[in-house]
Amino acid sequence: MRKVSAGIVAYRLNGDGHIEVLLGHPGGPVWAHRDRGCWSIPKGEFDPLEETPLDAARREFAEETGYSVNGKFIELGSARLKSGKEVYAFGLECGDLDASQAHSNMFEMEWPPHSGQRVSFPELDKIGWFGLAEARIKILPGQQQFISELKSRLEAAADGGEA
């Protein structure tokens, strides 16, 4: 069975009315000194026989940010990554979410490699709000389409369409 993930593109409007999205930087030593093209929407894998993409996205968002979210979700479609994994995304307005208070769950890995030592790291070591231009630079290339789709849907809604 192919791997599938689901996540939430949390967004807010800043004081100038511009869209900002919430992204997380992967934790652990492999990503410690990387920034451009490695941030992600809070997301994770799920079993489609046990969970819907939206339920998985909500669960993963809570695990990776510490925040449970509800509201009117915007389906942003799915993307097939180079690895073959399919990622589903949903937009959600989260204007009052304080990124400085977010906290992620932990994962374990052998570090240093081949040392036999297991060390815990947060799945996301930094979480922050970014304007769309900066977010497109920071986010993993396979997830950029979610930012574009969110922007299109929000602009259509502002013009009298539906998000």
GROMACS .gro file of N, CA and C in nm:
model
  489
    1MET      N    1   0.085  -0.119   0.000
    1MET     CA    2   0.000   0.000   0.000
    1MET      C    3   0.089   0.125   0.000
    2ARG      N    4   0.055   0.223  -0.083
    2ARG     CA    5   0.134   0.344  -0.088
    2ARG      C    6   0.112   0.426   0.038
    3LYS      N    7   0.211   0.507   0.072
    3LYS     CA    8   0.201   0.591   0.191
    3LYS      C    9   0.121   0.717   0.160
    4VAL      N   10   0.041   0.758   0.258
    4VAL     CA   11  -0.038   0.880   0.247
    4VAL      C   12  -0.022   0.963   0.373
    5SER      N   13  -0.024   1.093   0.356
    5SER     CA   14  -0.016   1.187   0.468
    5SER      C   15  -0.126   1.291   0.452
    6ALA      N   16  -0.154   1.360   0.560
    6ALA     CA   17  -0.251   1.469   0.555
    6ALA      C   18  -0.207   1.578   0.652
    7GLY      N   19  -0.236   1.702   0.613
    7GLY     CA   20  -0.196   1.814   0.697
    7GLY      C   21  -0.285   1.934   0.678
    8ILE      N   22  -0.258   2.034   0.761
    8ILE     CA   23  -0.337   2.157   0.761
    8ILE      C   24  -0.247   2.276   0.728
    9VAL      N   25  -0.294   2.356   0.633
    9VAL     CA   26  -0.231   2.484   0.603
    9VAL      C   27  -0.307   2.588   0.684
   10ALA      N   28  -0.258   2.613   0.807
   10ALA     CA   29  -0.320   2.715   0.891
   10ALA      C   30  -0.284   2.851   0.832
   11TYR      N   31  -0.382   2.942   0.829
   11TYR     CA   32  -0.354   3.075   0.775
   11TYR      C   33  -0.420   3.181   0.861
   12ARG      N   34  -0.372   3.302   0.842
   12ARG     CA   35  -0.431   3.420   0.906
   12ARG      C   36  -0.406   3.539   0.816
   13LEU      N   37  -0.478   3.646   0.840
   13LEU     CA   38  -0.454   3.772   0.772
   13LEU      C   39  -0.379   3.862   0.869
   14ASN      N   40  -0.264   3.917   0.824
   14ASN     CA   41  -0.188   4.005   0.913
   14ASN      C   42  -0.252   4.142   0.918
   15GLY      N   43  -0.192   4.235   0.988
   15GLY     CA   44  -0.249   4.368   1.005
   15GLY      C   45  -0.269   4.443   0.876
   16ASP      N   46  -0.194   4.408   0.771
   16ASP     CA   47  -0.209   4.472   0.641
   16ASP      C   48  -0.307   4.398   0.551
   17GLY      N   49  -0.369   4.292   0.604
   17GLY     CA   50  -0.465   4.215   0.526
   17GLY      C   51  -0.400   4.112   0.435
   18HIS      N   52  -0.270   4.088   0.449
   18HIS     CA   53  -0.200   3.988   0.368
   18HIS      C   54  -0.207   3.851   0.436
   19ILE      N   55  -0.208   3.747   0.355
   19ILE     CA   56  -0.217   3.610   0.406
   19ILE      C   57  -0.080   3.566   0.461
   20GLU      N   58  -0.083   3.503   0.578
   20GLU     CA   59   0.034   3.436   0.635
   20GLU      C   60  -0.004   3.291   0.660
   21VAL      N   61   0.093   3.201   0.645
   21VAL     CA   62   0.069   3.059   0.671
   21VAL      C   63   0.164   3.010   0.779
   22LEU      N   64   0.120   2.907   0.849
   22LEU     CA   65   0.197   2.848   0.958
   22LEU      C   66   0.276   2.730   0.903
   23LEU      N   67   0.408   2.734   0.923
   23LEU     CA   68   0.495   2.625   0.880
   23LEU      C   69   0.580   2.577   0.997
   24GLY      N   70   0.622   2.451   0.988
   24GLY     CA   71   0.708   2.394   1.090
   24GLY      C   72   0.840   2.348   1.030
   25HIS      N   73   0.947   2.365   1.106
   25HIS     CA   74   1.081   2.322   1.065
   25HIS      C   75   1.107   2.185   1.127
   26PRO      N   76   1.148   2.086   1.046
   26PRO     CA   77   1.169   1.952   1.101
   26PRO      C   78   1.282   1.949   1.204
   27GLY      N   79   1.257   1.875   1.312
   27GLY     CA   80   1.356   1.865   1.417
   27GLY      C   81   1.460   1.757   1.389
   28GLY      N   82   1.560   1.754   1.473
   28GLY     CA   83   1.666   1.653   1.460
   28GLY      C   84   1.789   1.708   1.392
   29PRO      N   85   1.899   1.638   1.408
   29PRO     CA   86   2.028   1.687   1.359
   29PRO      C   87   2.040   1.691   1.206
   30VAL      N   88   1.964   1.610   1.136
   30VAL     CA   89   1.972   1.609   0.990
   30VAL      C   90   1.929   1.744   0.932
   31TRP      N   91   1.832   1.810   0.996
   31TRP     CA   92   1.775   1.935   0.946
   31TRP      C   93   1.827   2.058   1.020
   32ALA      N   94   1.911   2.041   1.117
   32ALA     CA   95   1.950   2.149   1.207
   32ALA      C   96   2.003   2.274   1.136
   33HIS      N   97   2.078   2.258   1.031
   33HIS     CA   98   2.139   2.374   0.965
   33HIS      C   99   2.077   2.403   0.827
   34ARG      N  100   1.958   2.350   0.805
   34ARG     CA  101   1.889   2.373   0.678
   34ARG      C  102   1.767   2.461   0.702
   35ASP      N  103   1.736   2.545   0.603
   35ASP     CA  104   1.621   2.634   0.618
   35ASP      C  105   1.540   2.640   0.489
   36ARG      N  106   1.601   2.675   0.383
   36ARG     CA  107   1.532   2.693   0.254
   36ARG      C  108   1.485   2.558   0.200
   37GLY      N  109   1.355   2.551   0.167
   37GLY     CA  110   1.301   2.432   0.104
   37GLY      C  111   1.286   2.310   0.192
   38CYS      N  112   1.282   2.329   0.324
   38CYS     CA  113   1.266   2.212   0.411
   38CYS      C  114   1.154   2.226   0.514
   39TRP      N  115   1.092   2.344   0.525
   39TRP     CA  116   0.981   2.362   0.616
   39TRP      C  117   0.858   2.290   0.559
   40SER      N  118   0.760   2.264   0.645
   40SER     CA  119   0.644   2.185   0.604
   40SER      C  120   0.518   2.235   0.673
   41ILE      N  121   0.404   2.202   0.612
   41ILE     CA  122   0.279   2.217   0.686
   41ILE      C  123   0.280   2.108   0.793
   42PRO      N  124   0.217   2.130   0.908
   42PRO     CA  125   0.206   2.021   1.006
   42PRO      C  126   0.124   1.907   0.944
   43LYS      N  127   0.186   1.791   0.930
   43LYS     CA  128   0.122   1.679   0.862
   43LYS      C  129   0.183   1.549   0.909
   44GLY      N  130   0.120   1.439   0.871
   44GLY     CA  131   0.175   1.309   0.902
   44GLY      C  132   0.099   1.198   0.833
   45GLU      N  133   0.157   1.080   0.843
   45GLU     CA  134   0.100   0.963   0.776
   45GLU      C  135  -0.024   0.912   0.847
   46PHE      N  136  -0.108   0.843   0.769
   46PHE     CA  137  -0.227   0.780   0.825
   46PHE      C  138  -0.264   0.660   0.741
   47ASP      N  139  -0.349   0.577   0.799
   47ASP     CA  140  -0.401   0.460   0.730
   47ASP      C  141  -0.540   0.495   0.678
   48PRO      N  142  -0.558   0.501   0.545
   48PRO     CA  143  -0.689   0.541   0.491
   48PRO      C  144  -0.801   0.443   0.522
   49LEU      N  145  -0.768   0.323   0.570
   49LEU     CA  146  -0.872   0.228   0.609
   49LEU      C  147  -0.923   0.258   0.751
   50GLU      N  148  -0.847   0.339   0.825
   50GLU     CA  149  -0.882   0.367   0.963
   50GLU      C  150  -0.920   0.513   0.991
   51GLU      N  151  -0.884   0.602   0.900
   51GLU     CA  152  -0.900   0.744   0.926
   51GLU      C  153  -0.923   0.818   0.795
   52THR      N  154  -1.004   0.924   0.798
   52THR     CA  155  -1.020   1.008   0.679
   52THR      C  156  -0.902   1.104   0.672
   53PRO      N  157  -0.873   1.159   0.554
   53PRO     CA  158  -0.765   1.257   0.546
   53PRO      C  159  -0.784   1.376   0.640
   54LEU      N  160  -0.907   1.427   0.652
   54LEU     CA  161  -0.930   1.541   0.740
   54LEU      C  162  -0.909   1.504   0.886
   55ASP      N  163  -0.958   1.388   0.928
   55ASP     CA  164  -0.936   1.345   1.067
   55ASP      C  165  -0.786   1.330   1.096
   56ALA      N  166  -0.713   1.273   1.000
   56ALA     CA  167  -0.569   1.256   1.016
   56ALA      C  168  -0.500   1.392   1.023
   57ALA      N  169  -0.541   1.485   0.937
   57ALA     CA  170  -0.481   1.618   0.936
   57ALA      C  171  -0.501   1.688   1.071
   58ARG      N  172  -0.621   1.677   1.125
   58ARG     CA  173  -0.650   1.740   1.256
   58ARG      C  174  -0.567   1.676   1.367
   59ARG      N  175  -0.557   1.542   1.365
   59ARG     CA  176  -0.477   1.471   1.465
   59ARG      C  177  -0.330   1.511   1.456
   60GLU      N  178  -0.277   1.510   1.335
   60GLU     CA  179  -0.136   1.543   1.315
   60GLU      C  180  -0.106   1.689   1.354
   61PHE      N  181  -0.198   1.780   1.322
   61PHE     CA  182  -0.179   1.920   1.360
   61PHE      C  183  -0.168   1.932   1.512
   62ALA      N  184  -0.255   1.863   1.584
   62ALA     CA  185  -0.250   1.866   1.731
   62ALA      C  186  -0.120   1.807   1.784
   63GLU      N  187  -0.076   1.695   1.724
   63GLU     CA  188   0.048   1.632   1.769
   63GLU      C  189   0.170   1.721   1.744
   64GLU      N  190   0.171   1.791   1.630
   64GLU     CA  191   0.290   1.865   1.592
   64GLU      C  192   0.291   2.010   1.636
   65THR      N  193   0.176   2.063   1.681
   65THR     CA  194   0.173   2.202   1.728
   65THR      C  195   0.125   2.215   1.873
   66GLY      N  196   0.055   2.114   1.922
   66GLY     CA  197  -0.004   2.122   2.054
   66GLY      C  198  -0.140   2.190   2.054
   67TYR      N  199  -0.190   2.228   1.936
   67TYR     CA  200  -0.319   2.296   1.924
   67TYR      C  201  -0.421   2.206   1.855
   68SER      N  202  -0.538   2.190   1.917
   68SER     CA  203  -0.651   2.123   1.851
   68SER      C  204  -0.728   2.230   1.775
   69VAL      N  205  -0.768   2.197   1.652
   69VAL     CA  206  -0.834   2.297   1.570
   69VAL      C  207  -0.967   2.247   1.516
   70ASN      N  208  -1.060   2.340   1.502
   70ASN     CA  209  -1.191   2.317   1.443
   70ASN      C  210  -1.225   2.436   1.358
   71GLY      N  211  -1.324   2.421   1.274
   71GLY     CA  212  -1.368   2.534   1.193
   71GLY      C  213  -1.406   2.489   1.054
   72LYS      N  214  -1.411   2.585   0.965
   72LYS     CA  215  -1.448   2.558   0.826
   72LYS      C  216  -1.320   2.526   0.748
   73PHE      N  217  -1.300   2.400   0.718
   73PHE     CA  218  -1.181   2.357   0.647
   73PHE      C  219  -1.201   2.374   0.497
   74ILE      N  220  -1.094   2.412   0.429
   74ILE     CA  221  -1.094   2.431   0.285
   74ILE      C  222  -1.012   2.318   0.223
   75GLU      N  223  -1.074   2.235   0.142
   75GLU     CA  224  -1.000   2.127   0.075
   75GLU      C  225  -0.905   2.189  -0.027
   76LEU      N  226  -0.777   2.154  -0.015
   76LEU     CA  227  -0.675   2.208  -0.104
   76LEU      C  228  -0.620   2.102  -0.200
   77GLY      N  229  -0.682   1.986  -0.201
   77GLY     CA  230  -0.640   1.881  -0.292
   77GLY      C  231  -0.526   1.798  -0.236
   78SER      N  232  -0.461   1.727  -0.326
   78SER     CA  233  -0.350   1.641  -0.286
   78SER      C  234  -0.233   1.660  -0.381
   79ALA      N  235  -0.117   1.620  -0.336
   79ALA     CA  236   0.005   1.628  -0.417
   79ALA      C  237   0.078   1.495  -0.407
   80ARG      N  238   0.126   1.448  -0.519
   80ARG     CA  239   0.208   1.326  -0.521
   80ARG      C  240   0.354   1.370  -0.516
   81LEU      N  241   0.425   1.327  -0.411
   81LEU     CA  242   0.565   1.363  -0.395
   81LEU      C  243   0.655   1.272  -0.479
   82LYS      N  244   0.780   1.312  -0.497
   82LYS     CA  245   0.876   1.231  -0.573
   82LYS      C  246   0.889   1.091  -0.515
   83SER      N  247   0.872   1.080  -0.384
   83SER     CA  248   0.883   0.951  -0.315
   83SER      C  249   0.766   0.858  -0.347
   84GLY      N  250   0.659   0.914  -0.407
   84GLY     CA  251   0.538   0.838  -0.435
   84GLY      C  252   0.430   0.860  -0.331
   85LYS      N  253   0.467   0.920  -0.218
   85LYS     CA  254   0.368   0.948  -0.113
   85LYS      C  255   0.269   1.053  -0.163
   86GLU      N  256   0.142   1.035  -0.126
   86GLU     CA  257   0.040   1.134  -0.158
   86GLU      C  258   0.006   1.212  -0.031
   87VAL      N  259   0.005   1.344  -0.044
   87VAL     CA  260  -0.023   1.432   0.070
   87VAL      C  261  -0.152   1.508   0.042
   88TYR      N  262  -0.247   1.501   0.136
   88TYR     CA  263  -0.372   1.576   0.131
   88TYR      C  264  -0.358   1.697   0.222
   89ALA      N  265  -0.414   1.810   0.179
   89ALA     CA  266  -0.404   1.931   0.262
   89ALA      C  267  -0.538   2.001   0.271
   90PHE      N  268  -0.557   2.066   0.384
   90PHE     CA  269  -0.678   2.142   0.415
   90PHE      C  270  -0.637   2.276   0.472
   91GLY      N  271  -0.698   2.384   0.423
   91GLY     CA  272  -0.674   2.516   0.478
   91GLY      C  273  -0.768   2.542   0.595
   92LEU      N  274  -0.721   2.621   0.691
   92LEU     CA  275  -0.804   2.658   0.805
   92LEU      C  276  -0.755   2.790   0.861
   93GLU      N  277  -0.848   2.885   0.879
   93GLU     CA  278  -0.810   3.013   0.938
   93GLU      C  279  -0.784   2.992   1.088
   94CYS      N  280  -0.665   3.032   1.130
   94CYS     CA  281  -0.622   3.015   1.271
   94CYS      C  282  -0.553   3.142   1.318
   95GLY      N  283  -0.619   3.255   1.301
   95GLY     CA  284  -0.559   3.384   1.330
   95GLY      C  285  -0.509   3.404   1.470
   96ASP      N  286  -0.569   3.336   1.568
   96ASP     CA  287  -0.529   3.358   1.706
   96ASP      C  288  -0.428   3.256   1.757
   97LEU      N  289  -0.376   3.171   1.670
   97LEU     CA  290  -0.280   3.069   1.712
   97LEU      C  291  -0.144   3.134   1.738
   98ASP      N  292  -0.092   3.119   1.857
   98ASP     CA  293   0.036   3.177   1.897
   98ASP      C  294   0.147   3.075   1.871
   99ALA      N  295   0.222   3.096   1.763
   99ALA     CA  296   0.328   3.001   1.725
   99ALA      C  297   0.434   2.988   1.834
  100SER      N  298   0.456   3.093   1.912
  100SER     CA  299   0.559   3.087   2.016
  100SER      C  300   0.521   2.991   2.129
  101GLN      N  301   0.392   2.957   2.140
  101GLN     CA  302   0.346   2.865   2.244
  101GLN      C  303   0.325   2.724   2.192
  102ALA      N  304   0.350   2.702   2.064
  102ALA     CA  305   0.333   2.569   2.004
  102ALA      C  306   0.441   2.475   2.055
  103HIS      N  307   0.407   2.348   2.062
  103HIS     CA  308   0.504   2.246   2.103
  103HIS      C  309   0.472   2.117   2.029
  104SER      N  310   0.577   2.050   1.986
  104SER     CA  311   0.562   1.930   1.904
  104SER      C  312   0.587   1.803   1.983
  105ASN      N  313   0.531   1.694   1.931
  105ASN     CA  314   0.562   1.564   1.989
  105ASN      C  315   0.706   1.527   1.953
  106MET      N  316   0.755   1.420   2.011
  106MET     CA  317   0.895   1.380   1.994
  106MET      C  318   0.906   1.253   1.910
  107PHE      N  319   1.023   1.233   1.850
  107PHE     CA  320   1.056   1.108   1.783
  107PHE      C  321   1.196   1.067   1.827
  108GLU      N  322   1.225   0.941   1.811
  108GLU     CA  323   1.356   0.888   1.850
  108GLU      C  324   1.432   0.841   1.728
  109MET      N  325   1.564   0.861   1.731
  109MET     CA  326   1.649   0.808   1.625
  109MET      C  327   1.787   0.778   1.682
  110GLU      N  328   1.859   0.694   1.611
  110GLU     CA  329   1.996   0.665   1.651
  110GLU      C  330   2.082   0.784   1.613
  111TRP      N  331   2.150   0.840   1.714
  111TRP     CA  332   2.238   0.954   1.689
  111TRP      C  333   2.351   0.955   1.787
  112PRO      N  334   2.474   0.975   1.744
  112PRO     CA  335   2.518   0.979   1.605
  112PRO      C  336   2.496   0.845   1.533
  113PRO      N  337   2.497   0.848   1.400
  113PRO     CA  338   2.475   0.725   1.324
  113PRO      C  339   2.572   0.613   1.366
  114HIS      N  340   2.519   0.494   1.374
  114HIS     CA  341   2.595   0.372   1.405
  114HIS      C  342   2.655   0.374   1.546
  115SER      N  343   2.601   0.461   1.634
  115SER     CA  344   2.653   0.470   1.771
  115SER      C  345   2.581   0.376   1.866
  116GLY      N  346   2.462   0.331   1.826
  116GLY     CA  347   2.381   0.250   1.916
  116GLY      C  348   2.305   0.333   2.018
  117GLN      N  349   2.325   0.463   2.019
  117GLN     CA  350   2.256   0.551   2.113
  117GLN      C  351   2.127   0.605   2.050
  118ARG      N  352   2.017   0.602   2.124
  118ARG     CA  353   1.889   0.655   2.078
  118ARG      C  354   1.867   0.790   2.147
  119VAL      N  355   1.831   0.890   2.066
  119VAL     CA  356   1.812   1.025   2.117
  119VAL      C  357   1.675   1.074   2.071
  120SER      N  358   1.607   1.151   2.155
  120SER     CA  359   1.475   1.207   2.122
  120SER      C  360   1.490   1.349   2.070
  121PHE      N  361   1.409   1.381   1.969
  121PHE     CA  362   1.405   1.514   1.911
  121PHE      C  363   1.259   1.550   1.884
  122PRO      N  364   1.225   1.681   1.884
  122PRO     CA  365   1.089   1.720   1.847
  122PRO      C  366   1.069   1.700   1.697
  123GLU      N  367   0.947   1.657   1.657
  123GLU     CA  368   0.919   1.644   1.513
  123GLU      C  369   0.935   1.778   1.444
  124LEU      N  370   0.888   1.885   1.507
  124LEU     CA  371   0.908   2.020   1.456
  124LEU      C  372   0.980   2.099   1.564
  125ASP      N  373   1.098   2.152   1.532
  125ASP     CA  374   1.173   2.226   1.634
  125ASP      C  375   1.146   2.376   1.631
  126LYS      N  376   1.088   2.425   1.522
  126LYS     CA  377   1.047   2.566   1.512
  126LYS      C  378   0.915   2.571   1.437
  127ILE      N  379   0.828   2.661   1.480
  127ILE     CA  380   0.699   2.680   1.415
  127ILE      C  381   0.679   2.831   1.402
  128GLY      N  382   0.641   2.875   1.281
  128GLY     CA  383   0.626   3.019   1.264
  128GLY      C  384   0.531   3.056   1.152
  129TRP      N  385   0.489   3.182   1.157
  129TRP     CA  386   0.401   3.241   1.055
  129TRP      C  387   0.487   3.309   0.950
  130PHE      N  388   0.451   3.289   0.822
  130PHE     CA  389   0.526   3.348   0.712
  130PHE      C  390   0.432   3.404   0.606
  131GLY      N  391   0.469   3.519   0.549
  131GLY     CA  392   0.398   3.570   0.433
  131GLY      C  393   0.414   3.472   0.318
  132LEU      N  394   0.327   3.482   0.218
  132LEU     CA  395   0.326   3.383   0.111
  132LEU      C  396   0.457   3.377   0.033
  133ALA      N  397   0.520   3.491   0.005
  133ALA     CA  398   0.646   3.489  -0.071
  133ALA      C  399   0.755   3.415   0.006
  134GLU      N  400   0.769   3.444   0.134
  134GLU     CA  401   0.871   3.377   0.215
  134GLU      C  402   0.835   3.230   0.235
  135ALA      N  403   0.707   3.201   0.253
  135ALA     CA  404   0.664   3.062   0.272
  135ALA      C  405   0.698   2.977   0.150
  136ARG      N  406   0.682   3.033   0.031
  136ARG     CA  407   0.714   2.956  -0.092
  136ARG      C  408   0.863   2.921  -0.099
  137ILE      N  409   0.947   3.003  -0.040
  137ILE     CA  410   1.091   2.976  -0.037
  137ILE      C  411   1.123   2.871   0.069
  138LYS      N  412   1.059   2.880   0.183
  138LYS     CA  413   1.089   2.791   0.295
  138LYS      C  414   1.030   2.651   0.282
  139ILE      N  415   0.911   2.641   0.222
  139ILE     CA  416   0.838   2.514   0.221
  139ILE      C  417   0.903   2.412   0.127
  140LEU      N  418   0.883   2.285   0.160
  140LEU     CA  419   0.928   2.178   0.071
  140LEU      C  420   0.866   2.198  -0.067
  141PRO      N  421   0.943   2.181  -0.174
  141PRO     CA  422   0.889   2.204  -0.309
  141PRO      C  423   0.760   2.127  -0.338
  142GLY      N  424   0.747   2.006  -0.289
  142GLY     CA  425   0.629   1.926  -0.316
  142GLY      C  426   0.503   1.977  -0.249
  143GLN      N  427   0.516   2.073  -0.157
  143GLN     CA  428   0.400   2.129  -0.088
  143GLN      C  429   0.366   2.271  -0.134
  144GLN      N  430   0.445   2.329  -0.223
  144GLN     CA  431   0.421   2.467  -0.267
  144GLN      C  432   0.283   2.485  -0.328
  145GLN      N  433   0.233   2.381  -0.394
  145GLN     CA  434   0.102   2.395  -0.459
  145GLN      C  435  -0.009   2.422  -0.359
  146PHE      N  436   0.007   2.379  -0.235
  146PHE     CA  437  -0.096   2.403  -0.134
  146PHE      C  438  -0.107   2.552  -0.101
  147ILE      N  439   0.006   2.621  -0.100
  147ILE     CA  440   0.004   2.765  -0.074
  147ILE      C  441  -0.065   2.836  -0.189
  148SER      N  442  -0.033   2.798  -0.311
  148SER     CA  443  -0.096   2.860  -0.429
  148SER      C  444  -0.246   2.834  -0.431
  149GLU      N  445  -0.285   2.711  -0.400
  149GLU     CA  446  -0.428   2.677  -0.400
  149GLU      C  447  -0.501   2.753  -0.291
  150LEU      N  448  -0.442   2.765  -0.172
  150LEU     CA  449  -0.504   2.842  -0.064
  150LEU      C  450  -0.523   2.986  -0.108
  151LYS      N  451  -0.421   3.047  -0.164
  151LYS     CA  452  -0.430   3.186  -0.210
  151LYS      C  453  -0.542   3.201  -0.313
  152SER      N  454  -0.549   3.112  -0.409
  152SER     CA  455  -0.654   3.118  -0.512
  152SER      C  456  -0.793   3.105  -0.451
  153ARG      N  457  -0.808   3.013  -0.359
  153ARG     CA  458  -0.940   2.991  -0.297
  153ARG      C  459  -0.982   3.112  -0.214
  154LEU      N  460  -0.888   3.171  -0.140
  154LEU     CA  461  -0.921   3.287  -0.058
  154LEU      C  462  -0.952   3.409  -0.144
  155GLU      N  463  -0.877   3.427  -0.253
  155GLU     CA  464  -0.906   3.537  -0.344
  155GLU      C  465  -1.042   3.520  -0.410
  156ALA      N  466  -1.078   3.399  -0.449
  156ALA     CA  467  -1.209   3.373  -0.509
  156ALA      C  468  -1.320   3.404  -0.408
  157ALA      N  469  -1.299   3.366  -0.283
  157ALA     CA  470  -1.399   3.393  -0.180
  157ALA      C  471  -1.416   3.544  -0.157
  158ALA      N  472  -1.304   3.617  -0.163
  158ALA     CA  473  -1.309   3.762  -0.144
  158ALA      C  474  -1.382   3.830  -0.259
  159ASP      N  475  -1.378   3.767  -0.377
  159ASP     CA  476  -1.446   3.822  -0.494
  159ASP      C  477  -1.591   3.775  -0.505
  160GLY      N  478  -1.640   3.713  -0.398
  160GLY     CA  479  -1.780   3.672  -0.396
  160GLY      C  480  -1.802   3.526  -0.422
  161GLY      N  481  -1.694   3.451  -0.448
  161GLY     CA  482  -1.706   3.307  -0.466
  161GLY      C  483  -1.703   3.237  -0.333
  162GLU      N  484  -1.684   3.107  -0.336
  162GLU     CA  485  -1.678   3.031  -0.211
  162GLU      C  486  -1.538   2.976  -0.194
  163ALA      N  487  -1.488   2.980  -0.071
  163ALA     CA  488  -1.352   2.932  -0.042
  163ALA      C  489  -1.344   2.783  -0.051
   0.00000   0.00000   0.00000
